[in-house]
CSV table of C-alpha atoms in Angstrom, one decimal:
chain,number,residue,atom,x,y,z
A,1,ASP,CA,-21.7,0.7,-12.3
A,2,ALA,CA,-20.9,2.3,-15.6
A,3,LYS,CA,-23.9,4.5,-16.4
A,4,THR,CA,-22.9,5.3,-19.9
A,5,THR,CA,-22.8,3.6,-23.3
A,6,GLN,CA,-20.8,4.4,-26.2
A,7,PRO,CA,-20.0,2.8,-29.5
A,8,PRO,CA,-17.0,0.6,-29.5
A,9,SER,CA,-15.1,2.3,-32.5
A,10,MET,CA,-15.4,5.1,-35.0
A,11,ASP,CA,-13.3,6.3,-38.1
A,12,CYS,CA,-12.8,10.0,-38.8
A,13,ALA,CA,-11.2,11.4,-42.0
A,14,GLU,CA,-8.2,14.1,-40.8
A,15,GLY,CA,-9.6,17.9,-41.1
A,16,ARG,CA,-12.9,16.6,-40.9
A,17,ALA,CA,-15.3,17.0,-37.3
A,18,ALA,CA,-15.1,13.9,-35.1
A,19,ASN,CA,-19.0,13.4,-33.4
A,20,LEU,CA,-18.6,10.8,-30.6
A,21,PRO,CA,-21.8,9.9,-28.9
A,22,CYS,CA,-22.6,9.0,-25.5
A,23,ASN,CA,-25.6,7.7,-23.9
A,24,HIS,CA,-26.4,8.3,-20.4
A,25,SER,CA,-30.5,7.9,-20.0
A,26,THR,CA,-30.4,7.1,-16.3
A,27,ILE,CA,-28.3,10.2,-15.4
A,28,SER,CA,-29.5,12.3,-12.4
A,29,GLY,CA,-30.4,15.9,-12.2
A,30,ASN,CA,-27.2,16.9,-10.6
A,31,GLU,CA,-24.8,14.8,-12.2
A,32,TYR,CA,-22.3,15.7,-14.5
A,33,VAL,CA,-21.0,14.4,-17.9
A,34,TYR,CA,-17.2,14.2,-18.3
A,35,TRP,CA,-15.0,13.2,-21.3
A,36,TYR,CA,-11.6,11.8,-21.2
A,37,ARG,CA,-9.2,10.3,-24.0
A,38,GLN,CA,-6.8,7.7,-23.5
A,39,ILE,CA,-3.7,7.1,-25.8
A,40,HIS,CA,-2.0,3.9,-25.6
A,41,SER,CA,0.1,3.2,-22.6
A,42,GLN,CA,-0.6,7.0,-21.1
A,43,GLY,CA,-3.2,8.1,-18.2
A,44,PRO,CA,-6.6,9.2,-19.3
A,45,GLN,CA,-6.5,13.2,-20.1
A,46,TYR,CA,-9.5,15.4,-19.3
A,47,ILE,CA,-11.2,16.9,-22.5
A,48,ILE,CA,-14.5,18.5,-20.9
A,49,HIS,CA,-17.4,18.2,-18.9
A,50,GLY,CA,-20.6,19.8,-18.6
A,51,LEU,CA,-24.1,19.8,-16.5
A,52,LYS,CA,-27.0,20.6,-18.9
A,53,ASN,CA,-25.3,23.8,-21.1
A,54,ASN,CA,-23.6,23.2,-24.2
A,55,GLU,CA,-19.8,23.7,-23.4
A,56,THR,CA,-16.7,24.7,-25.7
A,57,ASN,CA,-12.8,24.9,-24.8
A,58,GLU,CA,-10.0,25.0,-26.7
A,59,MET,CA,-9.9,21.0,-27.3
A,60,ALA,CA,-13.5,20.1,-27.9
A,61,SER,CA,-17.0,20.9,-27.8
A,62,LEU,CA,-19.9,19.2,-25.8
A,63,ILE,CA,-23.3,19.1,-26.6
A,64,ILE,CA,-25.7,17.8,-24.0
A,65,THR,CA,-29.3,16.8,-24.9
A,66,GLU,CA,-32.4,19.0,-23.4
A,67,ASP,CA,-33.4,15.9,-21.6
A,68,ARG,CA,-29.7,15.1,-20.7
A,69,LYS,CA,-30.2,11.6,-21.6
A,70,SER,CA,-27.4,11.8,-24.2
A,71,SER,CA,-24.3,14.0,-25.1
A,72,THR,CA,-22.0,14.3,-28.3
A,73,LEU,CA,-18.4,15.1,-27.9
A,74,ILE,CA,-17.1,17.0,-31.2
A,75,LEU,CA,-13.6,17.5,-32.3
A,76,PRO,CA,-13.8,20.2,-34.9
A,77,HIS,CA,-10.9,19.4,-37.0
A,78,ALA,CA,-9.7,15.8,-36.1
A,79,THR,CA,-5.9,15.4,-36.3
A,80,LEU,CA,-4.0,12.1,-36.5
A,81,ARG,CA,-2.7,12.8,-32.8
A,82,ASP,CA,-6.7,12.7,-31.9
A,83,THR,CA,-6.5,8.8,-32.6
A,84,ALA,CA,-7.3,7.4,-28.9
A,85,VAL,CA,-10.0,5.6,-26.6
A,86,TYR,CA,-12.6,8.2,-25.8
A,87,TYR,CA,-14.6,7.6,-22.7
A,88,CYS,CA,-17.7,9.3,-21.6
A,89,ILE,CA,-18.2,9.3,-17.7
A,90,VAL,CA,-21.1,10.5,-15.5
A,91,ARG,CA,-20.0,11.5,-12.0
A,92,VAL,CA,-22.3,9.7,-9.3
A,93,SER,CA,-23.5,12.4,-7.0
A,94,ASN,CA,-24.0,11.0,-3.4
A,95,THR,CA,-20.9,11.5,-2.6
A,96,GLY,CA,-19.0,13.6,-5.5
A,97,ASN,CA,-16.3,11.0,-5.5
A,98,GLN,CA,-17.5,8.0,-7.8
A,99,PHE,CA,-16.2,8.4,-11.3
A,100,TYR,CA,-17.0,5.3,-13.1
A,101,PHE,CA,-15.7,4.8,-16.7
A,102,GLY,CA,-17.7,3.2,-19.9
A,103,THR,CA,-16.5,1.1,-22.1
A,104,GLY,CA,-15.1,4.0,-24.3
A,105,THR,CA,-15.4,4.4,-28.3
A,106,SER,CA,-11.7,3.6,-29.8
A,107,LEU,CA,-11.5,6.7,-32.6
A,108,THR,CA,-9.3,6.4,-35.6
A,109,VAL,CA,-8.3,9.1,-37.5
A,110,ILE,CA,-7.4,8.5,-41.1
A,111,PRO,CA,-5.1,10.3,-43.4
B,1,ASP,CA,4.1,15.4,-18.7
B,2,THR,CA,1.3,15.3,-15.9
B,3,GLU,CA,0.6,17.1,-12.2
B,4,VAL,CA,0.2,13.8,-11.0
B,5,THR,CA,3.5,11.7,-10.6
B,6,GLN,CA,3.4,8.0,-10.0
B,7,THR,CA,6.4,5.8,-9.4
B,8,PRO,CA,7.6,3.3,-10.6
B,9,LYS,CA,6.5,3.7,-14.1
B,10,HIS,CA,7.3,-0.5,-14.2
B,11,LEU,CA,7.0,-3.2,-11.7
B,12,VAL,CA,7.7,-6.7,-11.9
B,13,MET,CA,7.1,-8.6,-8.8
B,14,GLY,CA,7.0,-12.4,-7.8
B,15,MET,CA,3.6,-13.6,-5.9
B,16,THR,CA,5.2,-13.9,-2.7
B,17,ASN,CA,7.0,-10.5,-2.6
B,18,LYS,CA,5.7,-7.3,-0.9
B,19,LYS,CA,5.9,-4.0,-2.8
B,20,SER,CA,4.5,-0.5,-3.0
B,21,LEU,CA,3.1,1.9,-5.3
B,22,LYS,CA,3.5,5.8,-5.2
B,23,CYS,CA,1.3,8.9,-6.3
B,24,GLU,CA,2.4,12.3,-5.6
B,25,GLN,CA,0.4,15.6,-6.7
B,26,HIS,CA,1.3,19.3,-5.4
B,27,MET,CA,-2.2,20.8,-6.8
B,28,GLY,CA,-3.6,21.2,-3.7
B,29,HIS,CA,-6.4,18.5,-4.3
B,30,ARG,CA,-8.0,16.5,-1.6
B,31,ALA,CA,-9.5,14.0,-3.1
B,32,MET,CA,-7.1,11.1,-4.4
B,33,TYR,CA,-8.1,7.8,-6.2
B,34,TRP,CA,-6.8,4.5,-7.2
B,35,TYR,CA,-8.0,3.0,-10.8
B,36,LYS,CA,-6.9,-0.6,-11.9
B,37,GLN,CA,-7.0,-1.2,-16.2
B,38,LYS,CA,-6.2,-4.2,-17.6
B,39,ALA,CA,-5.4,-4.5,-21.5
B,40,LYS,CA,-8.5,-3.2,-23.9
B,41,LYS,CA,-10.8,-2.3,-20.8
B,42,PRO,CA,-11.6,0.8,-19.2
B,43,PRO,CA,-10.2,1.7,-15.7
B,44,GLU,CA,-11.8,0.5,-12.9
B,45,LEU,CA,-12.4,2.2,-9.7
B,46,MET,CA,-10.5,0.6,-6.8
B,47,PHE,CA,-10.3,3.4,-3.7
B,48,VAL,CA,-11.1,6.6,-3.2
B,49,TYR,CA,-9.5,9.1,-0.4
B,50,SER,CA,-10.9,12.3,0.7
B,51,TYR,CA,-9.3,14.6,3.0
B,52,GLU,CA,-6.9,11.6,3.6
B,53,LYS,CA,-9.6,9.4,4.8
B,54,LEU,CA,-10.9,6.2,3.0
B,55,SER,CA,-14.3,7.2,1.7
B,56,ILE,CA,-14.8,4.6,-1.1
B,57,ASN,CA,-13.5,0.8,-1.3
B,58,GLU,CA,-14.8,-0.9,-4.2
B,59,SER,CA,-15.0,-4.5,-2.7
B,60,VAL,CA,-11.2,-4.9,-3.4
B,61,PRO,CA,-9.3,-7.6,-2.4
B,62,SER,CA,-7.1,-7.3,0.8
B,63,ARG,CA,-3.8,-8.2,-0.8
B,64,PHE,CA,-4.1,-4.4,-2.3
B,65,SER,CA,-3.9,-2.1,0.9
B,66,PRO,CA,-3.9,1.7,0.2
B,67,GLU,CA,-2.3,4.3,2.3
B,68,CYS,CA,-2.7,8.2,2.4
B,69,PRO,CA,0.0,9.5,4.9
B,70,ASN,CA,-0.8,13.3,3.7
B,71,SER,CA,-3.2,15.2,1.3
B,72,SER,CA,-0.2,15.3,-1.6
B,73,LEU,CA,0.8,11.4,-0.9
B,74,LEU,CA,-1.1,8.1,-1.9
B,75,ASN,CA,0.4,4.8,-1.6
B,76,LEU,CA,-0.5,1.5,-2.8
B,77,HIS,CA,0.9,-1.6,-0.8
B,78,LEU,CA,0.7,-4.8,-2.5
B,79,HIS,CA,1.4,-8.4,-0.8
B,80,ALA,CA,0.7,-11.5,-2.3
B,81,LEU,CA,-0.5,-10.9,-5.4
B,82,GLN,CA,-1.6,-13.2,-8.2
B,83,PRO,CA,-0.7,-13.0,-12.2
B,84,GLU,CA,-4.3,-11.7,-12.9
B,85,ASP,CA,-3.5,-8.5,-11.0
B,86,SER,CA,-1.1,-7.5,-13.7
B,87,ALA,CA,-2.5,-4.4,-14.8
B,88,LEU,CA,-2.0,-0.6,-15.7
B,89,TYR,CA,-2.6,0.9,-12.1
B,90,LEU,CA,-3.7,4.6,-12.1
B,91,CYS,CA,-3.6,7.4,-9.9
B,92,ALA,CA,-5.8,10.4,-9.9
B,93,SER,CA,-6.7,13.3,-7.8
B,94,ASN,CA,-9.2,16.2,-7.9
B,95,GLY,CA,-11.1,18.8,-5.7
B,96,PRO,CA,-11.8,20.7,-3.7
B,97,GLY,CA,-12.8,23.2,-6.5
B,98,GLY,CA,-16.7,22.5,-6.5
B,99,ARG,CA,-18.6,19.5,-7.2
B,100,ASP,CA,-17.9,19.1,-10.7
B,101,SER,CA,-13.7,19.2,-10.3
B,102,PRO,CA,-12.2,16.9,-12.7
B,103,LEU,CA,-9.8,14.2,-12.1
B,104,HIS,CA,-6.2,14.6,-12.9
B,105,PHE,CA,-4.5,11.3,-13.7
B,106,GLY,CA,-0.7,10.3,-13.6
B,107,ASN,CA,0.6,8.1,-16.4
B,108,GLY,CA,0.2,5.2,-14.0
B,109,THR,CA,2.4,2.1,-12.8
B,110,ARG,CA,2.2,-0.8,-15.1
B,111,LEU,CA,2.6,-4.0,-12.7
B,112,THR,CA,3.6,-7.6,-13.7
B,113,VAL,CA,2.9,-10.4,-11.3
B,114,THR,CA,5.2,-13.3,-12.2
């Protein structure tokens, strides 16, 4: 059911930008892309979402390619507390209520 | 702290026991979800309730029985579970705020079946 693919792991130096890619080549025209992260033993935390325009909030930026087949989550200045598993999710549009998680990227921020 | 509260945080039960997991939200959300997460795996969707009606059941075994008594509460009744059902059970809610309303998750109940 997952409609996204992500690299299993990435490292990033503290203070540098972390760029996390996601492929969603089968996305439909009205399906949103969401990003969540999960720190060990906690529930997933919402980060950001978008449809076709780039989005920015206090946590991150989301860049969606023009063909919408991939996106990148950018954490502009990674800190040690950003070490987590990051999930890219496409919300299935038929009912609007199906959020299927991909396998996620384990990001390690290195001091 | 999250706005979705799950109780208990931890639960140990035998294979013949009956227990329930509880989830509560007071954000006015009208859709509520149960996910199951095994160690080092992504969350897997189990059930979705929309406006207190079951809208999605992802072919979950009948030993898991969901219930939505009102728009703020979601229960998951457990009976005759197997050791392989041990996992983190996550509750989430969203909506109505438009078709792009993100999910809000609780911190889960860690279930161990002995």
